[in-house]
Short mmCIF file of C-alpha atoms (C1' of nucleotides) in Angstrom, two decimals:
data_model
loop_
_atom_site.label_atom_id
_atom_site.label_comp_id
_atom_site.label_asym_id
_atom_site.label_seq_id
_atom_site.Cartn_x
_atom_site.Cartn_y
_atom_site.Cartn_z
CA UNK A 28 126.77 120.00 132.84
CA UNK A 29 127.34 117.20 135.73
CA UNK A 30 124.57 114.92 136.44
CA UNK A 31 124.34 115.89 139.51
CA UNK A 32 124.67 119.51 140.60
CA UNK A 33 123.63 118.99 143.98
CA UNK A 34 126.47 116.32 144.68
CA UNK A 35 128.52 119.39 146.17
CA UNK A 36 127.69 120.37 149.69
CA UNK A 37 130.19 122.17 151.35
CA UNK A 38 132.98 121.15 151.30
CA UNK A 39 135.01 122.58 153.81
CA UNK A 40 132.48 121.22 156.11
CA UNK A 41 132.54 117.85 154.48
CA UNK A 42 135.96 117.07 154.87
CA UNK A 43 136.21 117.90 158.52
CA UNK A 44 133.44 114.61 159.08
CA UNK A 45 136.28 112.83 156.94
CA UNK A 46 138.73 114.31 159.03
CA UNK A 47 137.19 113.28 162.05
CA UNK A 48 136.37 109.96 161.21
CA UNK A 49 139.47 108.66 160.21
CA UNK A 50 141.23 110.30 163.05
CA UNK A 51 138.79 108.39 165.50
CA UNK A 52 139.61 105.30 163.99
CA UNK A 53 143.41 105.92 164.19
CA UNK A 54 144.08 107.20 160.94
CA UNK A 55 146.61 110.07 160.91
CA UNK A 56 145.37 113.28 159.06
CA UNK A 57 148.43 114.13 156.60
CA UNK A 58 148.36 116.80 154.39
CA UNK A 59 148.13 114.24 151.38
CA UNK A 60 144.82 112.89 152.83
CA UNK A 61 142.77 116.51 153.13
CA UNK A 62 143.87 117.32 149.33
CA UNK A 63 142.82 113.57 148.31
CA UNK A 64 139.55 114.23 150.02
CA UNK A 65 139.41 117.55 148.88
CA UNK A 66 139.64 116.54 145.53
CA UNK A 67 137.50 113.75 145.91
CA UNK A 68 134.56 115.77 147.46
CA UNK A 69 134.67 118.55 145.45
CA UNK A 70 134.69 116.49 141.97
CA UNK A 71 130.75 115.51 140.88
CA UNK A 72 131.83 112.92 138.38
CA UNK A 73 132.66 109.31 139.00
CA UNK A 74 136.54 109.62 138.96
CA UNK A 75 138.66 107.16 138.05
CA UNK A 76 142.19 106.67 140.18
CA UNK A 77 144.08 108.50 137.72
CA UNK A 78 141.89 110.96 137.26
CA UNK A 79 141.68 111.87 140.81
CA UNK A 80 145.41 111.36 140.47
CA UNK A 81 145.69 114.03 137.63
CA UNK A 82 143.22 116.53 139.98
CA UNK A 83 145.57 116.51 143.07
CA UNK A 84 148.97 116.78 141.40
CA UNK A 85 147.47 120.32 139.55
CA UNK A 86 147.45 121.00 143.30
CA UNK A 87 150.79 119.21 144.18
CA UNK A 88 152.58 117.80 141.52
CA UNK A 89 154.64 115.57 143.87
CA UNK A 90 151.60 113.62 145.00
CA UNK A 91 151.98 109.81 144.49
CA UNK A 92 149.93 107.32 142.92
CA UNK A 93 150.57 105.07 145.28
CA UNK A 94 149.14 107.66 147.94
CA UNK A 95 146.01 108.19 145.87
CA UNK A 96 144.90 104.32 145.68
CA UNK A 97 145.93 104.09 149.52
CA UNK A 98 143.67 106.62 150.41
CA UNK A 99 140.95 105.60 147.98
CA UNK A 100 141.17 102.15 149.52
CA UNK A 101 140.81 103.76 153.31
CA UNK A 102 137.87 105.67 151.94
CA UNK A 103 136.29 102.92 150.44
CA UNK A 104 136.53 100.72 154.16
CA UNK A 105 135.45 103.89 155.75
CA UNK A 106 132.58 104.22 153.28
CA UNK A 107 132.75 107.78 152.58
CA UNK A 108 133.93 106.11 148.88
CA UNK A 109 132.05 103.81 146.48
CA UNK A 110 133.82 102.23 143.47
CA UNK A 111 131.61 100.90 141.02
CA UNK A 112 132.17 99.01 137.67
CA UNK A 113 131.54 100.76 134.13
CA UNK A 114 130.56 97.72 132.45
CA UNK A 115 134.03 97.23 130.50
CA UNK A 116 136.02 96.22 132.73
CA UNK A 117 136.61 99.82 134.31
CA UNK A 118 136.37 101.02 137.72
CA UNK A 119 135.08 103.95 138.72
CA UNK A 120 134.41 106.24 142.26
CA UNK A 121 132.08 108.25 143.34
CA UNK A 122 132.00 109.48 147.26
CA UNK A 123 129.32 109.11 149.26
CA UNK A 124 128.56 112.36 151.53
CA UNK A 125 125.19 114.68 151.01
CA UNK A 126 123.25 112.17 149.01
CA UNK A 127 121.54 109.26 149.25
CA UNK A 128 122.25 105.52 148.16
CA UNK A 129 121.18 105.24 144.29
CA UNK A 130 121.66 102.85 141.51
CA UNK A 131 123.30 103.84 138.57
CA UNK A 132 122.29 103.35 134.47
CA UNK A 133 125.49 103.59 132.54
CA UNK A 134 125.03 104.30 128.70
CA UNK A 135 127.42 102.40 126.53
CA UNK A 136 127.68 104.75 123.92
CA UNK A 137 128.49 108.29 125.83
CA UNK A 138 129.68 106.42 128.93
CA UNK A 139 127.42 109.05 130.82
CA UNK A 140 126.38 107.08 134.28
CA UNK A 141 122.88 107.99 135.52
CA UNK A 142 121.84 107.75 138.87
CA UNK A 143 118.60 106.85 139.77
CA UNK A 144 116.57 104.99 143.32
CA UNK A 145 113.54 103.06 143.82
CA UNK A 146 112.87 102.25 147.13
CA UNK A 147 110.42 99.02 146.35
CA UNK A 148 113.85 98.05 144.31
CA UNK A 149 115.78 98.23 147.60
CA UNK A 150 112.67 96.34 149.65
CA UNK A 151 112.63 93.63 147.00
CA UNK A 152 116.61 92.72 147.14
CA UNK A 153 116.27 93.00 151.12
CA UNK A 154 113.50 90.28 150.77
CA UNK A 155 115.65 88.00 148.08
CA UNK A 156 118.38 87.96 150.43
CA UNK A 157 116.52 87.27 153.73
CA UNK A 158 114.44 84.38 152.11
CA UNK A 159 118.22 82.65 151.71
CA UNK A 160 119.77 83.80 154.99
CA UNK A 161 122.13 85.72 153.26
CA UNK A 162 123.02 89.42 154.87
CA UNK A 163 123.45 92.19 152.58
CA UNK A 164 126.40 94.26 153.15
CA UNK A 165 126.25 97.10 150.01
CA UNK A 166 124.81 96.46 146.57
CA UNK A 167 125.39 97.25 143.34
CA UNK A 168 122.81 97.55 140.06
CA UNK A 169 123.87 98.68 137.13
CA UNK A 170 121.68 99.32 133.80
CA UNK A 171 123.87 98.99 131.08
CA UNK A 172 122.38 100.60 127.78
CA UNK A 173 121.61 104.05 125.69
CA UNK A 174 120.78 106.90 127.30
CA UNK A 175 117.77 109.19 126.15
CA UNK A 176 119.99 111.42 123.81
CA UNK A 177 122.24 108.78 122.57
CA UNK A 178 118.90 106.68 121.14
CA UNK A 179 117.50 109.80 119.73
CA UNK A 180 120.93 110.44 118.16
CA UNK A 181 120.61 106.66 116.82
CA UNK A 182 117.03 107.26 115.42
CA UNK A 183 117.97 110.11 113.17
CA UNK A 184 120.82 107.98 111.15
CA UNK B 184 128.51 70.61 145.02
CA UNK B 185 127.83 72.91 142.66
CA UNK B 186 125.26 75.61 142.86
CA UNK B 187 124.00 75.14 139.43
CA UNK B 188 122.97 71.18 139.22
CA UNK B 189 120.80 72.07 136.19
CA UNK B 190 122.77 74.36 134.45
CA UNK B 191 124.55 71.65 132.41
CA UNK B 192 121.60 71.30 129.55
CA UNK B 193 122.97 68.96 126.55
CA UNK B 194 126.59 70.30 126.04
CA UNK B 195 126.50 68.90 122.35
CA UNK B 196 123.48 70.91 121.29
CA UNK B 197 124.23 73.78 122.84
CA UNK B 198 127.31 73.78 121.37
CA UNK B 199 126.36 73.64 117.94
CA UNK B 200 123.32 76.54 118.46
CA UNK B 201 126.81 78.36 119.13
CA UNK B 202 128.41 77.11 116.73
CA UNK B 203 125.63 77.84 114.05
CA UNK B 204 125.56 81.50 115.38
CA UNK B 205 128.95 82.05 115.18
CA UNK B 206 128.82 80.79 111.50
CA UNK B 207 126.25 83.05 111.09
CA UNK B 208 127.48 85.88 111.76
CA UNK B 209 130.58 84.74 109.06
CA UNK B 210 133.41 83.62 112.02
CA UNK B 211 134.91 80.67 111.23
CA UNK B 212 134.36 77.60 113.80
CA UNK B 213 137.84 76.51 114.91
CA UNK B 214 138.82 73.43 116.80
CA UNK B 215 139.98 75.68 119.36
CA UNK B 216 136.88 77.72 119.15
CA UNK B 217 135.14 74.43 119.27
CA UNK B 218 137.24 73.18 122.30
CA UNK B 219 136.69 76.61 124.41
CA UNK B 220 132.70 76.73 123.86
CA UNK B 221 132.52 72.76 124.95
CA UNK B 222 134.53 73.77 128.30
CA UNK B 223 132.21 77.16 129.20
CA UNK B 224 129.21 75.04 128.87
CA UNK B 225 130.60 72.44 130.88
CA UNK B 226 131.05 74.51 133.42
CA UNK B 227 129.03 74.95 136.23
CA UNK B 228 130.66 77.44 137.72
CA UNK B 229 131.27 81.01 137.61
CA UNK B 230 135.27 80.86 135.77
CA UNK B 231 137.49 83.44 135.72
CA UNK B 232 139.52 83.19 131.87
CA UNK B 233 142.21 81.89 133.31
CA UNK B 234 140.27 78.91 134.99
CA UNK B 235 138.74 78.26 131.50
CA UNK B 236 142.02 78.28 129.85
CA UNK B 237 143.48 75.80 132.36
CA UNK B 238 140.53 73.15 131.56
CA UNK B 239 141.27 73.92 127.86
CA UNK B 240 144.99 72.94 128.17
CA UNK B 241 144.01 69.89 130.12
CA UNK B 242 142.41 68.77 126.29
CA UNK B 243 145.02 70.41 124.18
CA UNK B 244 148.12 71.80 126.36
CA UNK B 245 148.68 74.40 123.20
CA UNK B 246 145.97 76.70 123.10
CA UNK B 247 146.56 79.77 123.92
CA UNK B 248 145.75 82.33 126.60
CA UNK B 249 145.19 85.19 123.72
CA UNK B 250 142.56 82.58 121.91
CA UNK B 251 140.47 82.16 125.02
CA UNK B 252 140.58 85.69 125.57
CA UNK B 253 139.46 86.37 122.03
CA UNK B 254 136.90 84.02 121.87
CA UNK B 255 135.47 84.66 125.22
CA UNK B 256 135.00 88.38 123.83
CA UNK B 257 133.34 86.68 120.75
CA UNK B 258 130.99 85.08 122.95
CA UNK B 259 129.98 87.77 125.47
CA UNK B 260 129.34 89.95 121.81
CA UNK B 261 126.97 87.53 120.97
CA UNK B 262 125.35 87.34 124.03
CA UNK B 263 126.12 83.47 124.94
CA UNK B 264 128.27 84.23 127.88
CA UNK B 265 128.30 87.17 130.53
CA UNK B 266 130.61 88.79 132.71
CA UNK B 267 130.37 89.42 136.34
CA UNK B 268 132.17 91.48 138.60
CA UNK B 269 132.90 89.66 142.03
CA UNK B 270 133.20 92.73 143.81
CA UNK B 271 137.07 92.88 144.58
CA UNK B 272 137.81 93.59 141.36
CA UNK B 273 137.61 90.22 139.58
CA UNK B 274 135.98 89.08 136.62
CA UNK B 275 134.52 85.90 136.21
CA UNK B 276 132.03 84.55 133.45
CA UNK B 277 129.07 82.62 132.86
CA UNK B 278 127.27 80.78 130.01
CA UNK B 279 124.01 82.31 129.36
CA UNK B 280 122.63 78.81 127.52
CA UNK B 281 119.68 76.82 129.22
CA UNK B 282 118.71 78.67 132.42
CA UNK B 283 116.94 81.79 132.52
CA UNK B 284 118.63 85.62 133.46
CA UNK B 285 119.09 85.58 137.05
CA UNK B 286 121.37 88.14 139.80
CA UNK B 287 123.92 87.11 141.63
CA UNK B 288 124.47 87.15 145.68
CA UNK B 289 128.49 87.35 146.07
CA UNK B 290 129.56 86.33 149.52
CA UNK B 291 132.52 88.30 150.73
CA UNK B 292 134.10 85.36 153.08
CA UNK B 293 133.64 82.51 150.96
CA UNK B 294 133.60 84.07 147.61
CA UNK B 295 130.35 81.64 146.90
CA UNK B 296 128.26 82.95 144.27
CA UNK B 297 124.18 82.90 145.06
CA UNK B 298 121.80 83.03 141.59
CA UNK B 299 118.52 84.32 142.46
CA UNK B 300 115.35 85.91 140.62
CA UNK B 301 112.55 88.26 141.38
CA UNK B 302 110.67 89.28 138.39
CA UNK B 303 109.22 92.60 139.89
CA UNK B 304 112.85 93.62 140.69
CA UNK B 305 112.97 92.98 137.17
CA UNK B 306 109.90 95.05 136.14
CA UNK B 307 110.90 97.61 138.67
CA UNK B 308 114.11 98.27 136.58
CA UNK B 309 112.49 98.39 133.43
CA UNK B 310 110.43 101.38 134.72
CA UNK B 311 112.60 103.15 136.66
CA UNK B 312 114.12 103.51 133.11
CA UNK B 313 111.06 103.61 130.99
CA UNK B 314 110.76 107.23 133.07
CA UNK B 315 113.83 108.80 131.92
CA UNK B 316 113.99 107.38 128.23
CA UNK B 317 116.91 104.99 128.99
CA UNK B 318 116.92 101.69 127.17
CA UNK B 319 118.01 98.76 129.27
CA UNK B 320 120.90 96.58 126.90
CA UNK B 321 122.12 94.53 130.04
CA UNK B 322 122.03 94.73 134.00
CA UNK B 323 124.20 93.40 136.53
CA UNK B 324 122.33 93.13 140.22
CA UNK B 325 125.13 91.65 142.64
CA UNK B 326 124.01 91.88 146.22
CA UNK B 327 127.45 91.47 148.09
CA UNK B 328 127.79 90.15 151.96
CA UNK B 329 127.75 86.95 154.02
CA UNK B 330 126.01 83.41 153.21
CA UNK B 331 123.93 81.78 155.39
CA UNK B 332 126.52 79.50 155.92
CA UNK B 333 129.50 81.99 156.98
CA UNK B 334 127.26 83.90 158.94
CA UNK B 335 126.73 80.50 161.10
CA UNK B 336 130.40 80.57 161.69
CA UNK B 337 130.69 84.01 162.82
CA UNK B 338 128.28 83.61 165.51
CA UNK B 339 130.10 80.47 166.60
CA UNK B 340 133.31 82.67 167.27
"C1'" DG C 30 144.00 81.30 97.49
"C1'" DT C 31 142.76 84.53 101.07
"C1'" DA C 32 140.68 86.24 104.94
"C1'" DG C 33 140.40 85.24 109.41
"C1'" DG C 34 142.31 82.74 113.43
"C1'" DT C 35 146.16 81.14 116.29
"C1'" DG C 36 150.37 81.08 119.22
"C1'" DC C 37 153.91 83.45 121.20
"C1'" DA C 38 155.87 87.11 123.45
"C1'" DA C 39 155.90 91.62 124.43
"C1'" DA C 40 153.25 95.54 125.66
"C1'" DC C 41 149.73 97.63 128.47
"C1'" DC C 42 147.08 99.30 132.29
"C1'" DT C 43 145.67 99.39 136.67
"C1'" DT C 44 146.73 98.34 141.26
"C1'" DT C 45 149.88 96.69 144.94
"C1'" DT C 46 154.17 96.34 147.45
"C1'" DG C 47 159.05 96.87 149.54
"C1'" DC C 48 161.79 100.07 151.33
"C1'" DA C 49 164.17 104.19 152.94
"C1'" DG C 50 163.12 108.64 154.51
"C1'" DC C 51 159.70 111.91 156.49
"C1'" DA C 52 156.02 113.99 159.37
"C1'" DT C 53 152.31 113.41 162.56
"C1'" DG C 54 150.50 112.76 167.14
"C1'" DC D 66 160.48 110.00 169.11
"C1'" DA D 67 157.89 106.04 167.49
"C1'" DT D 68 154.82 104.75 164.34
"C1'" DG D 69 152.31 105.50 160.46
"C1'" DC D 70 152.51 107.66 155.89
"C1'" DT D 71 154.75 109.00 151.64
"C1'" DG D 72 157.29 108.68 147.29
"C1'" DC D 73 159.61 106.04 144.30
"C1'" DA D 74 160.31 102.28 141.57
"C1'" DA D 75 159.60 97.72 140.83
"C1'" DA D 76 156.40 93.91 140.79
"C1'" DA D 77 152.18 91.88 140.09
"C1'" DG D 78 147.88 90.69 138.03
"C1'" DG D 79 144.90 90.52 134.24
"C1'" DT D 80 144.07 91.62 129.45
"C1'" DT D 81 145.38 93.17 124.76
"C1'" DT D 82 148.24 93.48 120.68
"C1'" DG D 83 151.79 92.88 116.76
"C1'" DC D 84 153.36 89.70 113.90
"C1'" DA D 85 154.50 85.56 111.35
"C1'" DC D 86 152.45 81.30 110.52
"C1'" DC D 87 148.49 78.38 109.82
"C1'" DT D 88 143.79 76.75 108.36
"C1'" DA D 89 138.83 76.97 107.40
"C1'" DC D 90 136.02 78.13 103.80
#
DNA sequence: GTAGGTGCAAACCTTTTGCAGCATG
DNA sequence: CATGCTGCAAAAGGTTTGCACCTAC
C-alpha cells in the first residue's frame, strides 16, 4: 500500500551507517537514538514528529518527545533526514538512505505525497542558481494538486 | 533596497480588482479588509503575518491579529497572495498581483529571498506530472543555500 | 434586519528549553 | 567519572477559535 515499497533496505544494516556516522562526529549512541532510527528507517511514509513519536513509545512507552525532535533535528544536520512541507502548514519527514534525491507531488485532497525525479529538472535549477552566484545547498519542489485517483473520483460526481 | 523594484504596480487598482473579487464571490469588503489588502500590495517584501499586522496597526492600532489572519486565508483562497516556506520552518507571504509566477532562492545566512524563472523548469514539471495523471494546482520551487553576496564573505574569513 | 466580520482572549499545536538525574564512552 | 543525553514540565512561537458585539449590504 506505501508508495514506495522499495524505501526499506535493510535495516539492521542501515542503522549501523547511522550508528557510525554520528559516533564519528561525536555523537553518543544511546539506546533512545537506535530505536528513533529504527523507527525512522523502517517506516516508508513521510512521518510526522508525533507520529514517529507514537511508533517508538509502542516500543518504549517512556520515550520523550523532546528526545524524538532532538534526534530528528541531529538527523536532519547529518542528512540521513529530510523534512519537507505538506502544503498547509505541516511538516513532514522522510529519511534519506537506499534511494535517491526526488521531488515530491502532494495531492490536496488524499494528502498522498508522490515522489517523482527528472534529472534535466535538477540541471535546470543548478543553472538558475549559478547564473546568480548563488550555491545550492538542498532543494525542495513540491506539486501541490489531485492525484490520478482523486480526479477520477472528482469526474464521476 | 528591495529585491522587487517593480513589484509595486498601481496599489489603488489592484486593490479594487481585489476588492471586486472578493465581492464577487459574496464577502463583504471591510475597512479592515480594505486596510490589510492596501498593506500586502504595498509590500515589497516577502512578510511574515505578523509583519503585515504591525504595518496595519501603524494605520489603525485596533485591528486585530485574528482579522489579518482571516483575511490573509481569504486571500491565499482566492489566489491573490501565496505562501512560502523559508526553510526553517517559517511562513512568509507574497502578493501574487502584477508580476508573473516565479521560484524563490532562500539564502540560509542572510535569510534574503532570490525570485527567479525558467520556463522549461516550468514545462518540465508539467510533464513529469502529465505522466502519472497528476494535476498541478500550485508548486513551490525554493532552492535553499548561500547568496552571492554571503558566499563573498565566507571566503574572506 | 441579518448574515458575515471583528476584536479579544483563550485555546491549540508543534517545537524548544531549563534543569536535575542518568548512562555512555 | 565527566560530559552528553534523557525525561519532564514549562515556555515559546505561530495560528485558530468561541463568543459577544458590530456593520455592510
Amino acid at each position: 500500500m506505501s508508495a514506495h515499497p522499495e524505501r526499506a533496505g535493510k535495516p539492521e544494516k542501515e542503522a549501523s551507517i547511522v550508528e557510525n556516522a554520528l559516533r564519528k562526529s561525536g555523537f553518543r549512541w544511546t539506546n533512545q537514538r537506535a530505536l528513533i532510527v529504527r523507527e525512522a528507517l523502517a517506516t516508508h511514509a513521510h512521518f510526522t514528529a508525533e507520529e514517529l513519536l507514537d511508533l517508538c513509545r509502542k516500543k518504549d512507552p517512556k520515550v520523550s518527545r523532546a528526545t524524538v525532535y532532538r534526534t530528528l533535528s541531529v538527523l536532519e544536520d547529518a542528512g540521513f533526514v529530510e523534512g519537507l512541507e505538506t502544503g498547509d502548514g505541516g511538516r513532514r519527514f522522510e529519511h534519506v538512505l537506499g534511494h535517491e534525491h526526488h521531488d515530491h507531488m502532494v495531492c490536496l485532497i488524499c494528502e498522498k505525497i508522490l515522489e517523482f525525479r527528472d534529472d534535466e529538472l535538477e540541471r535546470r535549477q543548478e543553472l538558475a542558481a549559478k547564473r546568480v552566484g548563488f550555491n545550492i545547498e538542498r532543494h525542495s519542489l513540491h506539486l501541490y494538486g489531485t492525484c490520478k485517483q482523486c480526479m477520477q473520483e472528482q469526474r464521476k460526481k
